[in-house]
Short mmCIF file of C-alpha atoms in Angstrom, two decimals:
data_model
loop_
_atom_site.label_atom_id
_atom_site.label_comp_id
_atom_site.label_asym_id
_atom_site.label_seq_id
_atom_site.Cartn_x
_atom_site.Cartn_y
_atom_site.Cartn_z
CA MET Z 1 -81.93 -20.89 -68.98
CA MET Z 2 -81.73 -23.93 -66.43
CA MET Z 3 -82.06 -22.81 -62.55
CA ARG Z 4 -79.15 -23.78 -60.51
CA PHE Z 5 -79.94 -24.77 -56.91
CA SER Z 6 -77.09 -24.25 -54.47
CA ALA Z 7 -76.91 -26.87 -51.79
CA GLU Z 8 -76.20 -23.82 -48.86
CA ASP Z 9 -79.79 -21.80 -50.42
CA LEU Z 10 -81.49 -25.00 -49.72
CA LEU Z 11 -80.19 -26.00 -46.63
CA SER Z 12 -81.44 -22.36 -45.74
CA ALA Z 13 -84.64 -22.94 -47.13
CA LEU Z 14 -85.60 -26.11 -45.45
CA LEU Z 15 -83.99 -24.80 -41.93
CA GLU Z 16 -86.18 -21.40 -42.30
CA ALA Z 17 -89.31 -23.13 -43.58
CA THR Z 18 -92.65 -23.36 -41.58
CA PRO Z 19 -93.23 -26.63 -40.50
CA ARG Z 20 -96.55 -27.66 -41.51
CA PRO Z 21 -99.14 -30.98 -41.26
CA THR Z 22 -97.77 -33.75 -43.00
CA ALA Z 23 -101.02 -34.35 -44.76
CA GLN Z 24 -100.41 -31.11 -46.54
CA ALA Z 25 -97.20 -32.03 -48.17
CA PRO Z 26 -97.36 -31.97 -52.11
CA ARG Z 27 -99.15 -35.24 -53.77
CA ASP Z 28 -97.75 -34.17 -57.55
CA ALA Z 29 -94.15 -33.24 -56.36
CA SER Z 30 -91.01 -34.62 -55.64
CA GLY Z 31 -87.79 -32.98 -54.20
CA LEU Z 32 -85.99 -32.59 -50.77
CA TYR Z 33 -87.73 -32.69 -47.05
CA GLY Z 34 -87.26 -32.12 -43.64
CA LEU Z 35 -89.38 -33.86 -40.68
CA VAL Z 36 -89.73 -32.06 -37.42
CA ASP Z 37 -90.46 -33.41 -33.99
CA HIS Z 38 -93.05 -32.77 -31.69
CA HIS Z 39 -90.70 -30.06 -30.11
CA GLY Z 40 -90.59 -28.23 -33.31
CA ASP Z 41 -86.94 -29.14 -34.22
CA LEU Z 42 -85.76 -30.35 -37.42
CA ARG Z 43 -84.42 -33.76 -37.12
CA TYR Z 44 -84.20 -35.61 -40.45
CA ILE Z 45 -83.16 -34.26 -43.86
CA GLY Z 46 -84.35 -36.77 -46.94
CA SER Z 47 -85.77 -36.74 -50.44
CA THR Z 48 -87.66 -38.79 -52.73
CA SER Z 49 -85.63 -41.72 -53.25
CA SER Z 50 -87.48 -42.23 -56.84
CA ALA Z 51 -89.52 -40.93 -59.69
CA ALA Z 52 -92.38 -43.14 -58.38
CA GLU Z 53 -92.65 -41.28 -55.08
CA THR Z 54 -93.68 -37.53 -54.47
CA LEU Z 55 -93.38 -35.69 -51.25
CA TYR Z 56 -96.65 -36.73 -49.96
CA LYS Z 57 -96.03 -40.42 -50.29
CA ARG Z 58 -92.63 -40.13 -48.75
CA ILE Z 59 -93.82 -37.93 -45.69
CA HIS Z 60 -97.12 -38.80 -44.32
CA GLN Z 61 -97.23 -42.46 -45.65
CA ARG Z 62 -93.55 -44.01 -45.70
CA HIS Z 63 -92.44 -42.06 -42.60
CA ARG Z 64 -95.61 -41.89 -40.50
CA THR Z 65 -97.09 -45.27 -41.30
CA GLY Z 66 -94.11 -47.11 -42.38
CA SER Z 67 -92.78 -49.98 -40.52
CA GLU Z 68 -90.22 -48.95 -37.31
CA ASN Z 69 -87.68 -51.23 -37.92
CA THR Z 70 -86.48 -49.61 -41.59
CA SER Z 71 -86.14 -46.09 -42.59
CA HIS Z 72 -89.33 -44.24 -41.84
CA TYR Z 73 -88.32 -42.40 -39.06
CA PHE Z 74 -91.80 -40.98 -37.63
CA SER Z 75 -92.58 -44.70 -36.94
CA ALA Z 76 -88.80 -45.35 -35.28
CA MET Z 77 -88.65 -42.43 -33.42
CA TYR Z 78 -91.91 -42.66 -31.90
CA ASN Z 79 -92.07 -46.31 -31.32
CA THR Z 80 -92.24 -45.97 -27.48
CA GLY Z 81 -94.38 -46.39 -24.73
CA ARG Z 82 -98.11 -46.87 -25.50
CA MET Z 83 -96.99 -46.49 -29.30
CA TRP Z 84 -94.60 -49.46 -29.32
CA ARG Z 85 -94.64 -52.18 -30.93
CA ASP Z 86 -92.48 -55.35 -32.40
CA ARG Z 87 -94.12 -56.18 -35.25
CA LYS Z 88 -92.22 -59.50 -35.68
CA ASP Z 89 -94.29 -61.11 -32.58
CA ALA Z 90 -97.32 -62.13 -33.87
CA LEU Z 91 -98.69 -63.12 -30.43
CA THR Z 92 -99.22 -59.57 -29.58
CA LYS Z 93 -100.14 -58.38 -33.21
CA ALA Z 94 -103.73 -57.33 -32.43
CA ASP Z 95 -102.36 -54.83 -29.54
CA GLY Z 96 -99.23 -53.84 -31.52
CA ASP Z 97 -101.91 -52.94 -34.59
CA ILE Z 98 -103.49 -50.48 -31.99
CA ALA Z 99 -100.09 -49.08 -30.38
CA LYS Z 100 -99.16 -48.46 -34.43
CA ALA Z 101 -102.48 -46.49 -35.13
CA LEU Z 102 -102.06 -44.60 -32.13
CA ARG Z 103 -98.65 -43.79 -33.09
CA ASN Z 104 -99.69 -42.44 -36.87
CA GLU Z 105 -102.13 -40.37 -34.96
CA PHE Z 106 -99.90 -38.74 -32.74
CA VAL Z 107 -97.97 -37.89 -35.65
CA VAL Z 108 -100.32 -36.27 -37.20
CA ASP Z 109 -101.54 -34.07 -34.22
CA HIS Z 110 -97.81 -33.40 -32.92
CA CYS Z 111 -95.26 -33.64 -35.73
CA ARG Z 112 -94.60 -31.54 -38.59
CA ALA Z 113 -92.67 -31.45 -41.96
CA VAL Z 114 -91.01 -28.76 -44.47
CA TRP Z 115 -90.35 -29.70 -47.99
CA LEU Z 116 -89.12 -27.93 -51.51
CA PRO Z 117 -90.47 -29.18 -54.31
CA LEU Z 118 -87.53 -29.52 -56.91
CA PRO Z 119 -88.09 -30.16 -60.94
CA ASP Z 120 -87.51 -33.75 -62.61
CA THR Z 121 -84.66 -32.71 -64.62
CA GLU Z 122 -82.78 -32.42 -61.10
CA ASP Z 123 -80.53 -34.33 -59.35
CA ILE Z 124 -82.16 -34.71 -56.29
CA ALA Z 125 -80.12 -37.54 -54.87
CA ARG Z 126 -76.92 -35.61 -55.38
CA LEU Z 127 -78.33 -32.20 -54.28
CA GLU Z 128 -79.37 -34.28 -50.46
CA ALA Z 129 -76.08 -35.29 -50.41
CA GLU Z 130 -74.74 -31.77 -51.15
CA VAL Z 131 -77.00 -30.18 -48.08
CA LEU Z 132 -76.36 -33.39 -45.58
CA CYS Z 133 -72.83 -32.73 -46.04
CA LEU Z 134 -73.23 -29.02 -44.81
CA ALA Z 135 -76.42 -29.57 -42.29
CA PRO Z 136 -75.85 -28.88 -38.90
CA ASP Z 137 -75.84 -31.91 -36.49
CA ASP Z 138 -78.96 -31.53 -34.63
CA ALA Z 139 -80.87 -31.26 -37.81
CA ILE Z 140 -79.86 -34.63 -39.22
CA ALA Z 141 -80.00 -36.45 -35.89
CA TRP Z 142 -82.17 -38.74 -37.03
CA ASN Z 143 -80.12 -39.25 -40.13
CA ARG Z 144 -78.99 -42.89 -39.51
CA ARG Z 145 -80.73 -42.94 -36.28
CA ARG Z 146 -77.83 -41.39 -34.11
CA MET Z 147 -80.43 -40.33 -31.89
CA GLN Z 148 -82.33 -42.53 -29.95
CA ALA Z 149 -85.91 -43.26 -30.08
CA TYR Z 150 -87.85 -40.61 -27.62
CA ASP Z 151 -89.33 -41.28 -24.35
CA GLU Z 152 -93.15 -41.23 -24.33
CA PRO Z 153 -94.65 -37.68 -24.57
CA VAL Z 154 -97.14 -38.54 -22.07
CA ASP Z 155 -99.00 -35.19 -22.46
CA LEU Z 156 -99.18 -35.05 -25.71
CA VAL Z 157 -100.12 -38.94 -26.11
CA GLU Z 158 -103.38 -37.91 -23.81
CA ALA Z 159 -104.13 -34.93 -25.90
CA THR Z 160 -104.60 -37.59 -29.01
CA LEU Z 161 -106.39 -40.24 -26.87
CA ARG Z 162 -108.88 -37.45 -26.19
CA ARG Z 163 -109.03 -36.69 -29.76
CA LEU Z 164 -109.36 -40.09 -30.45
CA GLY Z 165 -112.02 -40.91 -28.01
CA TRP Z 166 -111.15 -44.42 -27.43
CA GLY Z 167 -112.58 -47.02 -25.29
CA ALA Z 168 -111.42 -49.34 -22.40
CA ARG Z 169 -110.25 -52.01 -25.01
CA GLU Z 170 -107.99 -49.95 -26.91
CA LYS Z 171 -106.29 -48.38 -23.78
CA ALA Z 172 -106.29 -51.81 -22.21
CA ALA Z 173 -104.33 -52.93 -25.17
CA ILE Z 174 -101.85 -49.56 -25.59
CA GLU Z 175 -100.98 -50.00 -21.68
CA ARG Z 176 -99.91 -53.54 -22.00
CA GLN Z 177 -97.79 -52.49 -24.99
CA ARG Z 178 -96.50 -49.96 -22.92
CA LEU Z 179 -95.48 -52.71 -20.14
CA ARG Z 180 -93.80 -54.80 -22.70
CA PHE Z 181 -91.81 -51.59 -23.91
CA LEU Z 182 -90.44 -51.30 -20.50
CA THR Z 183 -89.75 -55.08 -20.22
CA SER Z 184 -87.98 -55.01 -23.71
CA THR Z 185 -85.51 -52.24 -22.54
CA SER Z 186 -84.88 -53.20 -19.06
CA GLY Z 187 -85.59 -57.17 -19.22
CA SER Z 188 -87.85 -56.96 -16.42
CA ILE Z 189 -90.61 -54.58 -14.85
CA THR Z 190 -91.67 -54.14 -10.98
CA VAL Z 191 -95.26 -52.84 -10.86
CA ARG Z 192 -96.14 -50.97 -7.59
CA THR Z 193 -98.98 -49.20 -6.32
CA PRO Z 194 -97.99 -45.47 -5.27
CA LYS Z 195 -98.33 -46.24 -1.47
CA ALA Z 196 -95.68 -48.72 -1.78
CA MET Z 197 -93.29 -46.72 -3.86
CA PRO Z 198 -90.01 -45.77 -1.60
CA LYS Z 199 -88.88 -42.89 -0.95
CA ARG Z 200 -86.34 -41.08 -3.32
CA GLN Z 201 -82.85 -42.08 -1.85
CA VAL Z 202 -80.08 -40.58 -4.17
CA ARG Z 203 -76.33 -41.53 -3.56
CA VAL Z 204 -74.21 -39.21 -5.22
CA THR Z 205 -70.72 -40.63 -6.04
CA PRO Z 206 -68.12 -39.39 -3.53
CA PHE Z 207 -65.45 -36.67 -4.28
CA PRO Z 208 -61.85 -37.68 -4.14
CA LYS Z 209 -59.90 -37.13 -1.39
CA GLY Z 210 -56.78 -35.39 -1.06
CA ALA Z 211 -54.74 -32.39 -1.72
CA PHE Z 212 -55.00 -30.88 -5.67
CA ARG Z 213 -53.10 -28.43 -7.32
CA PHE Z 214 -56.20 -27.07 -9.71
CA PHE Z 215 -59.72 -28.54 -11.14
CA ALA Z 216 -60.90 -28.59 -14.77
CA LEU Z 217 -64.78 -29.11 -15.06
CA ASP Z 218 -66.94 -30.01 -18.03
CA VAL Z 219 -70.76 -30.51 -18.58
CA GLU Z 220 -73.23 -32.19 -20.65
CA THR Z 221 -76.55 -30.62 -21.52
CA ALA Z 222 -80.01 -32.17 -22.49
CA ASN Z 223 -80.90 -29.19 -24.47
CA HIS Z 224 -80.25 -25.56 -25.65
CA ASP Z 225 -81.00 -25.12 -21.51
CA ARG Z 226 -77.80 -24.32 -20.42
CA GLY Z 227 -79.24 -25.44 -16.65
CA SER Z 228 -80.17 -28.62 -18.24
CA ILE Z 229 -77.02 -30.33 -17.37
CA CYS Z 230 -76.79 -34.22 -17.72
CA GLN Z 231 -73.42 -34.97 -16.51
CA ILE Z 232 -70.78 -33.24 -14.89
CA GLY Z 233 -67.01 -34.17 -14.96
CA VAL Z 234 -64.12 -33.04 -12.75
CA ALA Z 235 -60.48 -33.90 -13.28
CA CYS Z 236 -58.58 -33.37 -10.18
CA VAL Z 237 -54.66 -32.68 -10.72
CA ARG Z 238 -52.70 -33.81 -7.70
CA PRO Z 239 -49.34 -32.13 -6.49
CA ASP Z 240 -47.72 -34.74 -8.82
CA ASN Z 241 -49.52 -34.12 -11.53
CA SER Z 242 -51.40 -37.40 -11.68
CA ILE Z 243 -55.33 -36.77 -12.41
CA GLU Z 244 -58.13 -38.40 -10.97
CA THR Z 245 -61.66 -38.22 -12.82
CA TRP Z 246 -65.05 -37.56 -11.00
CA VAL Z 247 -67.69 -38.14 -13.05
CA THR Z 248 -71.73 -38.26 -12.37
CA TYR Z 249 -74.49 -38.47 -14.05
CA VAL Z 250 -77.58 -35.67 -13.71
CA ASP Z 251 -81.10 -35.81 -13.67
CA PRO Z 252 -82.36 -32.62 -15.44
CA GLN Z 253 -85.74 -33.18 -14.93
CA VAL Z 254 -87.00 -32.10 -18.63
CA ASP Z 255 -88.63 -33.26 -21.16
CA ARG Z 256 -86.56 -32.41 -24.27
CA TRP Z 257 -83.73 -33.73 -24.91
CA VAL Z 258 -81.70 -32.15 -28.09
CA PHE Z 259 -78.15 -33.29 -27.83
CA THR Z 260 -78.62 -37.11 -27.29
CA TYR Z 261 -76.88 -37.68 -30.66
CA LEU Z 262 -73.90 -35.70 -29.71
CA HIS Z 263 -73.50 -37.50 -26.39
CA GLY Z 264 -75.47 -40.51 -25.81
CA ILE Z 265 -77.24 -39.27 -22.84
CA SER Z 266 -81.04 -39.73 -23.04
CA ALA Z 267 -83.69 -39.51 -20.36
CA ARG Z 268 -83.14 -43.36 -19.56
CA THR Z 269 -79.42 -42.91 -19.13
CA VAL Z 270 -80.03 -40.47 -16.18
CA GLN Z 271 -83.02 -42.43 -14.42
CA GLY Z 272 -82.49 -42.66 -11.17
CA ALA Z 273 -79.44 -40.39 -11.08
CA PRO Z 274 -79.06 -37.31 -8.56
CA THR Z 275 -80.60 -33.87 -9.65
CA PHE Z 276 -78.09 -30.84 -9.90
CA ALA Z 277 -79.45 -29.48 -6.15
CA GLU Z 278 -78.42 -33.48 -4.90
CA VAL Z 279 -74.97 -32.89 -6.63
CA LEU Z 280 -73.91 -29.15 -5.80
CA PRO Z 281 -73.49 -29.57 -2.48
CA VAL Z 282 -70.54 -32.25 -3.10
CA LEU Z 283 -69.11 -30.28 -5.50
CA ARG Z 284 -69.44 -26.59 -3.55
CA ASP Z 285 -67.66 -28.47 -0.82
CA ALA Z 286 -64.83 -30.26 -3.28
CA LEU Z 287 -63.91 -26.72 -4.77
CA ASN Z 288 -64.35 -24.17 -2.58
CA GLY Z 289 -61.60 -21.63 -2.60
CA ALA Z 290 -60.10 -23.97 -5.57
CA THR Z 291 -58.96 -22.70 -8.91
CA VAL Z 292 -61.39 -24.36 -11.50
CA TYR Z 293 -60.42 -24.91 -15.15
CA GLN Z 294 -63.03 -24.64 -18.07
CA HIS Z 295 -62.83 -25.11 -21.68
CA SER Z 296 -64.37 -21.84 -22.81
CA GLY Z 297 -67.19 -19.97 -20.75
CA PHE Z 298 -70.18 -22.47 -21.28
CA ASP Z 299 -69.16 -24.86 -18.08
CA ARG Z 300 -68.82 -21.59 -15.87
CA SER Z 301 -72.65 -20.16 -17.29
CA ALA Z 302 -74.30 -23.78 -17.14
CA ILE Z 303 -73.48 -24.05 -13.29
CA ALA Z 304 -74.89 -20.56 -13.08
CA ALA Z 305 -78.14 -21.63 -15.16
CA ALA Z 306 -78.75 -24.50 -13.29
CA CYS Z 307 -78.18 -23.11 -9.78
CA GLY Z 308 -80.55 -20.30 -11.16
CA ASN Z 309 -83.15 -23.06 -12.00
CA CYS Z 310 -82.80 -24.69 -8.67
CA GLY Z 311 -82.95 -21.43 -7.23
CA LEU Z 312 -79.36 -22.05 -5.46
CA PRO Z 313 -76.56 -19.56 -4.92
CA VAL Z 314 -74.08 -19.87 -7.66
CA PRO Z 315 -70.51 -21.06 -6.17
CA ALA Z 316 -67.49 -18.25 -5.94
CA TRP Z 317 -65.26 -20.74 -7.41
CA ASP Z 318 -61.48 -19.05 -8.82
CA TRP Z 319 -62.93 -19.83 -12.66
CA ARG Z 320 -60.14 -20.13 -15.10
CA ASP Z 321 -60.46 -20.86 -18.98
CA SER Z 322 -58.02 -23.25 -20.47
CA VAL Z 323 -58.66 -21.73 -24.06
CA HIS Z 324 -56.36 -18.55 -22.92
CA VAL Z 325 -53.84 -21.24 -21.58
CA ALA Z 326 -53.69 -22.77 -25.22
CA ARG Z 327 -53.85 -19.31 -26.79
CA ALA Z 328 -50.55 -18.39 -25.19
CA ALA Z 329 -49.18 -21.54 -25.46
CA TRP Z 330 -50.02 -22.50 -28.84
CA PRO Z 331 -50.38 -19.32 -30.88
CA GLU Z 332 -49.50 -21.33 -34.25
CA LEU Z 333 -53.09 -22.56 -34.05
CA ARG Z 334 -54.49 -19.40 -34.47
CA GLY Z 335 -56.01 -19.37 -37.89
CA ASN Z 336 -54.99 -22.75 -37.97
CA GLY Z 337 -57.76 -25.45 -36.43
CA GLY Z 338 -58.16 -23.07 -33.96
CA HIS Z 339 -57.93 -23.77 -29.92
CA GLY Z 340 -60.99 -26.07 -29.34
CA LEU Z 341 -60.33 -29.16 -27.67
CA ALA Z 342 -60.80 -31.34 -31.15
CA SER Z 343 -58.08 -29.16 -32.61
CA LEU Z 344 -55.76 -29.46 -29.41
CA LYS Z 345 -56.38 -33.11 -29.24
CA GLN Z 346 -54.52 -33.53 -32.71
CA HIS Z 347 -51.77 -31.22 -32.29
CA LEU Z 348 -50.99 -32.69 -28.74
CA GLY Z 349 -51.80 -36.07 -29.23
CA LEU Z 350 -54.19 -36.24 -26.80
CA VAL Z 351 -56.19 -39.58 -26.23
CA PHE Z 352 -59.88 -38.55 -25.08
CA ASP Z 353 -63.58 -39.42 -26.08
CA HIS Z 354 -65.08 -35.83 -27.18
CA HIS Z 355 -68.50 -34.99 -25.81
CA ASP Z 356 -68.44 -37.03 -22.61
CA ALA Z 357 -67.92 -35.02 -19.18
CA GLY Z 358 -65.13 -36.69 -17.94
CA GLU Z 359 -62.87 -37.41 -20.86
CA ASP Z 360 -63.44 -33.40 -21.79
CA ALA Z 361 -62.83 -32.43 -18.12
CA ARG Z 362 -59.33 -34.45 -18.56
CA ALA Z 363 -58.78 -33.08 -21.74
CA ALA Z 364 -58.35 -29.58 -20.39
CA ALA Z 365 -56.59 -30.35 -17.57
CA GLU Z 366 -54.17 -31.77 -19.78
CA VAL Z 367 -53.78 -28.67 -21.83
CA VAL Z 368 -53.13 -26.90 -18.53
CA LEU Z 369 -50.56 -29.38 -17.71
CA ARG Z 370 -48.49 -29.33 -21.53
CA ALA Z 371 -48.96 -25.51 -21.62
CA GLU Z 372 -47.09 -25.51 -17.92
CA GLY Z 373 -44.08 -27.34 -19.50
CA VAL Z 374 -44.30 -24.68 -22.75
CA GLN Z 375 -44.62 -21.65 -21.21
CA PRO Z 376 -44.29 -21.70 -16.93
CA VAL Z 377 -45.31 -18.40 -15.43
CA ARG Z 378 -44.93 -17.56 -11.50
CA LYS Z 379 -47.95 -17.29 -9.09
CA ARG Z 380 -49.41 -14.26 -9.08
CA PRO Z 381 -50.18 -12.19 -5.48
CA PRO Z 382 -53.88 -11.60 -5.12
CA VAL Z 383 -55.34 -8.76 -6.11
CA PRO Z 384 -56.01 -6.61 -2.86
CA THR Z 385 -59.59 -6.18 -2.30
CA GLY Z 386 -61.46 -3.28 -4.46
CA ARG Z 387 -58.73 -3.12 -6.84
CA ILE Z 388 -59.77 -4.20 -10.39
CA ALA Z 389 -56.89 -5.21 -12.77
CA ILE Z 390 -57.86 -4.77 -16.38
CA VAL Z 391 -55.36 -7.04 -18.75
CA ASP Z 392 -55.50 -8.10 -22.56
CA ASP Z 393 -57.47 -11.78 -21.75
CA GLU Z 394 -54.91 -13.44 -24.39
CA ASP Z 395 -52.07 -12.42 -21.49
CA PHE Z 396 -50.29 -14.69 -19.03
CA ASP Z 397 -49.63 -13.08 -15.77
CA LEU Z 398 -45.48 -13.01 -15.16
CA ILE Z 399 -45.21 -11.64 -11.62
CA GLU Z 400 -42.41 -12.99 -10.05
CA ASP Z 401 -43.17 -14.73 -7.11
CA ALA Z 402 -40.99 -17.10 -4.61
CA GLY Z 403 -43.14 -19.62 -4.95
CA ASP Z 404 -43.44 -22.72 -7.06
CA THR Z 405 -43.70 -22.40 -10.98
CA VAL Z 406 -47.27 -22.59 -11.78
CA MET Z 407 -49.50 -21.97 -14.84
CA VAL Z 408 -52.12 -19.36 -14.53
CA VAL Z 409 -54.08 -16.83 -16.52
CA ARG Z 410 -55.39 -13.05 -15.79
CA GLU Z 411 -59.27 -13.13 -16.03
CA PRO Z 412 -60.18 -9.87 -17.93
CA VAL Z 413 -62.67 -7.63 -16.50
CA ALA Z 414 -65.12 -6.35 -19.27
CA ALA Z 415 -65.61 -2.90 -19.44
CA PRO Z 416 -69.45 -1.89 -19.45
CA MET Z 417 -70.93 -1.83 -23.52
CA LEU Z 418 -72.82 0.44 -24.85
CA PRO Z 419 -75.35 -0.44 -27.15
CA ASN Z 420 -74.30 1.86 -30.18
CA ALA Z 421 -70.45 1.25 -29.47
CA ILE Z 422 -67.61 -0.47 -30.10
CA PRO Z 423 -65.10 -1.05 -27.55
CA ARG Z 424 -61.55 0.19 -27.95
CA GLN Z 425 -60.19 -1.08 -31.01
CA HIS Z 426 -57.36 -3.70 -30.70
CA ALA Z 427 -55.41 -4.72 -33.86
CA ALA Z 428 -58.48 -6.15 -36.68
CA ARG Z 429 -58.15 -9.84 -36.50
CA HIS Z 430 -59.39 -11.87 -39.56
CA ILE Z 431 -61.44 -14.57 -38.89
CA GLY Z 432 -62.85 -15.52 -42.21
CA THR Z 433 -64.48 -14.87 -45.76
CA THR Z 434 -67.38 -15.85 -47.38
CA GLU Z 435 -69.12 -15.82 -50.89
CA ILE Z 436 -73.17 -14.44 -50.88
CA THR Z 437 -75.21 -16.34 -52.64
CA GLN Z 438 -78.59 -15.13 -54.12
CA GLY Z 439 -80.39 -16.99 -51.03
CA ASN Z 440 -78.39 -15.11 -48.85
CA ILE Z 441 -79.51 -11.49 -50.60
CA ASP Z 442 -83.12 -12.83 -51.00
CA ASN Z 443 -83.51 -13.91 -47.49
CA ASN Z 444 -80.98 -11.01 -45.44
CA HIS Z 445 -78.71 -13.39 -44.10
CA ILE Z 446 -74.28 -14.03 -44.34
CA TYR Z 447 -73.19 -18.00 -43.97
CA LEU Z 448 -70.61 -18.51 -41.42
CA ARG Z 449 -70.50 -22.01 -41.80
CA SER Z 450 -66.82 -22.08 -42.86
CA PHE Z 451 -65.35 -20.19 -39.41
CA PHE Z 452 -68.27 -20.54 -37.19
CA GLU Z 453 -65.99 -22.10 -34.93
CA LYS Z 454 -64.07 -18.94 -34.10
CA PHE Z 455 -66.96 -17.28 -32.38
CA PRO Z 456 -67.19 -17.23 -28.77
CA ALA Z 457 -69.34 -20.30 -27.72
CA ASP Z 458 -71.40 -18.22 -25.06
CA ALA Z 459 -72.70 -16.04 -27.87
CA ILE Z 460 -74.22 -18.82 -29.85
CA GLY Z 461 -77.75 -20.20 -29.23
CA GLY Z 462 -80.48 -22.41 -30.53
CA SER Z 463 -82.18 -22.58 -34.05
CA ASN Z 464 -85.06 -20.09 -32.09
CA ARG Z 465 -85.36 -16.62 -30.22
CA ALA Z 466 -86.07 -18.57 -27.35
CA SER Z 467 -83.31 -20.41 -26.94
CA ALA Z 468 -80.89 -17.17 -27.68
CA ALA Z 469 -77.71 -17.36 -26.11
CA GLN Z 470 -76.66 -15.70 -22.94
CA ARG Z 471 -74.23 -13.02 -24.42
CA GLU Z 472 -74.41 -11.16 -27.49
CA ILE Z 473 -71.53 -9.84 -29.95
CA ALA Z 474 -71.49 -6.60 -31.41
CA VAL Z 475 -71.36 -6.15 -35.24
CA ASP Z 476 -69.83 -3.30 -36.66
CA TRP Z 477 -71.32 -3.12 -40.51
CA GLY Z 478 -70.55 0.38 -41.54
CA GLY Z 479 -74.25 1.93 -40.26
CA GLY Z 480 -75.41 4.24 -37.87
CA THR Z 481 -75.42 2.03 -35.40
CA VAL Z 482 -73.73 -1.23 -34.00
CA VAL Z 483 -75.85 -4.69 -33.88
CA MET Z 484 -75.99 -6.40 -30.62
CA THR Z 485 -76.82 -9.77 -31.78
CA ASP Z 486 -75.92 -13.77 -30.80
CA LEU Z 487 -75.55 -16.30 -33.17
CA ASP Z 488 -77.79 -18.96 -34.78
CA GLY Z 489 -76.27 -22.14 -33.90
CA ALA Z 490 -78.59 -24.22 -36.23
CA LYS Z 491 -78.34 -21.89 -39.07
CA ARG Z 492 -74.92 -20.80 -38.10
CA PHE Z 493 -75.52 -17.15 -39.08
CA PHE Z 494 -76.42 -13.58 -37.11
CA ARG Z 495 -79.69 -14.21 -35.28
CA LYS Z 496 -80.69 -10.46 -36.35
CA ARG Z 497 -80.76 -9.83 -39.70
CA GLY Z 498 -82.40 -6.59 -40.15
CA TRP Z 499 -79.35 -4.95 -41.02
CA ILE Z 500 -78.37 -7.31 -43.52
CA ARG Z 501 -80.65 -5.88 -46.35
CA GLU Z 502 -79.48 -2.24 -45.80
CA PHE Z 503 -75.72 -3.56 -45.78
CA PHE Z 504 -76.55 -5.54 -49.24
CA GLU Z 505 -78.42 -2.32 -50.62
CA ARG Z 506 -75.77 -0.01 -49.54
CA HIS Z 507 -72.58 -1.75 -51.29
CA GLY Z 508 -75.03 -3.14 -53.94
CA ALA Z 509 -74.03 -6.55 -53.20
CA ARG Z 510 -74.65 -9.28 -56.13
CA ALA Z 511 -74.25 -13.17 -55.85
CA GLY Z 512 -70.34 -13.92 -55.64
CA ASP Z 513 -69.39 -10.87 -54.03
CA MET Z 514 -67.06 -11.80 -51.04
CA VAL Z 515 -67.97 -11.02 -47.07
CA THR Z 516 -64.83 -10.41 -44.72
CA VAL Z 517 -65.39 -10.59 -40.86
CA GLU Z 518 -62.94 -8.91 -38.40
CA GLU Z 519 -62.56 -9.24 -34.69
CA VAL Z 520 -61.54 -6.22 -33.64
CA ALA Z 521 -61.80 -6.52 -29.89
CA PRO Z 522 -63.52 -9.61 -27.76
CA TYR Z 523 -66.84 -10.25 -28.46
CA SER Z 524 -66.79 -7.14 -31.17
CA TYR Z 525 -66.76 -7.90 -34.96
CA ARG Z 526 -66.48 -5.74 -38.28
CA VAL Z 527 -67.99 -6.94 -41.48
CA ALA Z 528 -67.35 -5.52 -44.96
CA LEU Z 529 -67.99 -6.52 -48.84
CA GLN Z 530 -65.41 -7.19 -51.19
CA GLN Z 531 -67.03 -7.03 -54.79
CA ARG Z 532 -66.63 -9.05 -57.73
CA PHE Z 533 -65.92 -7.27 -60.56
CA SER Z 534 -66.87 -8.49 -63.95
#
């Protein structure tokens, strides 16, 4: 019987495979593979494109030692600093060849790959296309060069040089290449001795002046650390409802850039930009005592994380969530695209470039303004000191006041969640159904990809435990205890998986059965198995 390969199972296998040195790739097999960068992140998925190629030839030879100007991604992504060369420049060929040799050895030392050998009878090109359609964006950030080449990982290059034991001639050659690289990217270079370097002087963009009704704030980050803010945008809404946008790049002072493929911001982009500690005083003064909207809970948590990284107190702004505003104003979007900015952009006809902090902040402000026209409410009086209002987080505050009509949303106050208890039951809301594959059963996971965007953003983390989300969700699976876990944003399933084996065994799960997921309360979910009857 011919074995059938599911694209979802193949993708899962690539995402979960242990990265190994490129030289260990099979010399006598074809199939799918992934390239892993010096941070340990999967960045490219490809296949042996012809019968004449093996995994070893494609990964260790072509991607590692091939030309940086073609589809050889290790070569292209590390064509930087002392490893840079312009292969078309005959005048610098000698130095360029030494830089390329350093790059080849750097990849051996610090990069890795994963692979899945497949039978020659399989249509590998078709499987690759199907896997690429399912793959998370960060796992294919190198595909079609959607991500810029890295800045030189200086410490790692130095480690490779120590292993190689190169002498003065080779080191002089790669230093010349580094200077040529700087010239090629900036057009000119200025070399100063350390004593001649001027003291750092950074000017933060002045914040708009005047009276404002409310603000909307958005951030972009460099990597899965929420404090790695690299851009901040604030939309300032005046009493006449006109919007003035303030935007600044921020230097997060990190070596790891994961989301450049998404927002286009890199270490080069923020060169010379102020740090978060230099930007915060401007924001603290401007937003003091004001209402500040965010679209989901991510931006508030990012500001808090950045303050923590700098050892600064978190500003006590009056945070509101424009997602809650949108849910109340346009309930018809529940289960029909949702209330994310991408869905609201289409539903409301908004015009903005997603994943630009200034544009997204303006979009969030426009969502609030549009909602005010749909369902205006009265301003609430302040809650007396020492009293806490506990309300449903979907509700608008409809308290009558003699003041002007404005849109406000009551902030939910969450009761402490016990590790083994689901909060008070609300009416369960079905958020998705997924089919179980044999790969799910073998590897103890449940794919959530078709409805992943319905989970709260602040419960979604990175691809490993070190980049777990700041908040967890509760999962009731019918066992003795409720599972507390966050969600793996790369693989798009529950990060904790020990309970899933017992869940499958308890219900006798088979490939083709369906799992349903319901939201029973904010951050609380219930999973159930629906068996396929033969």
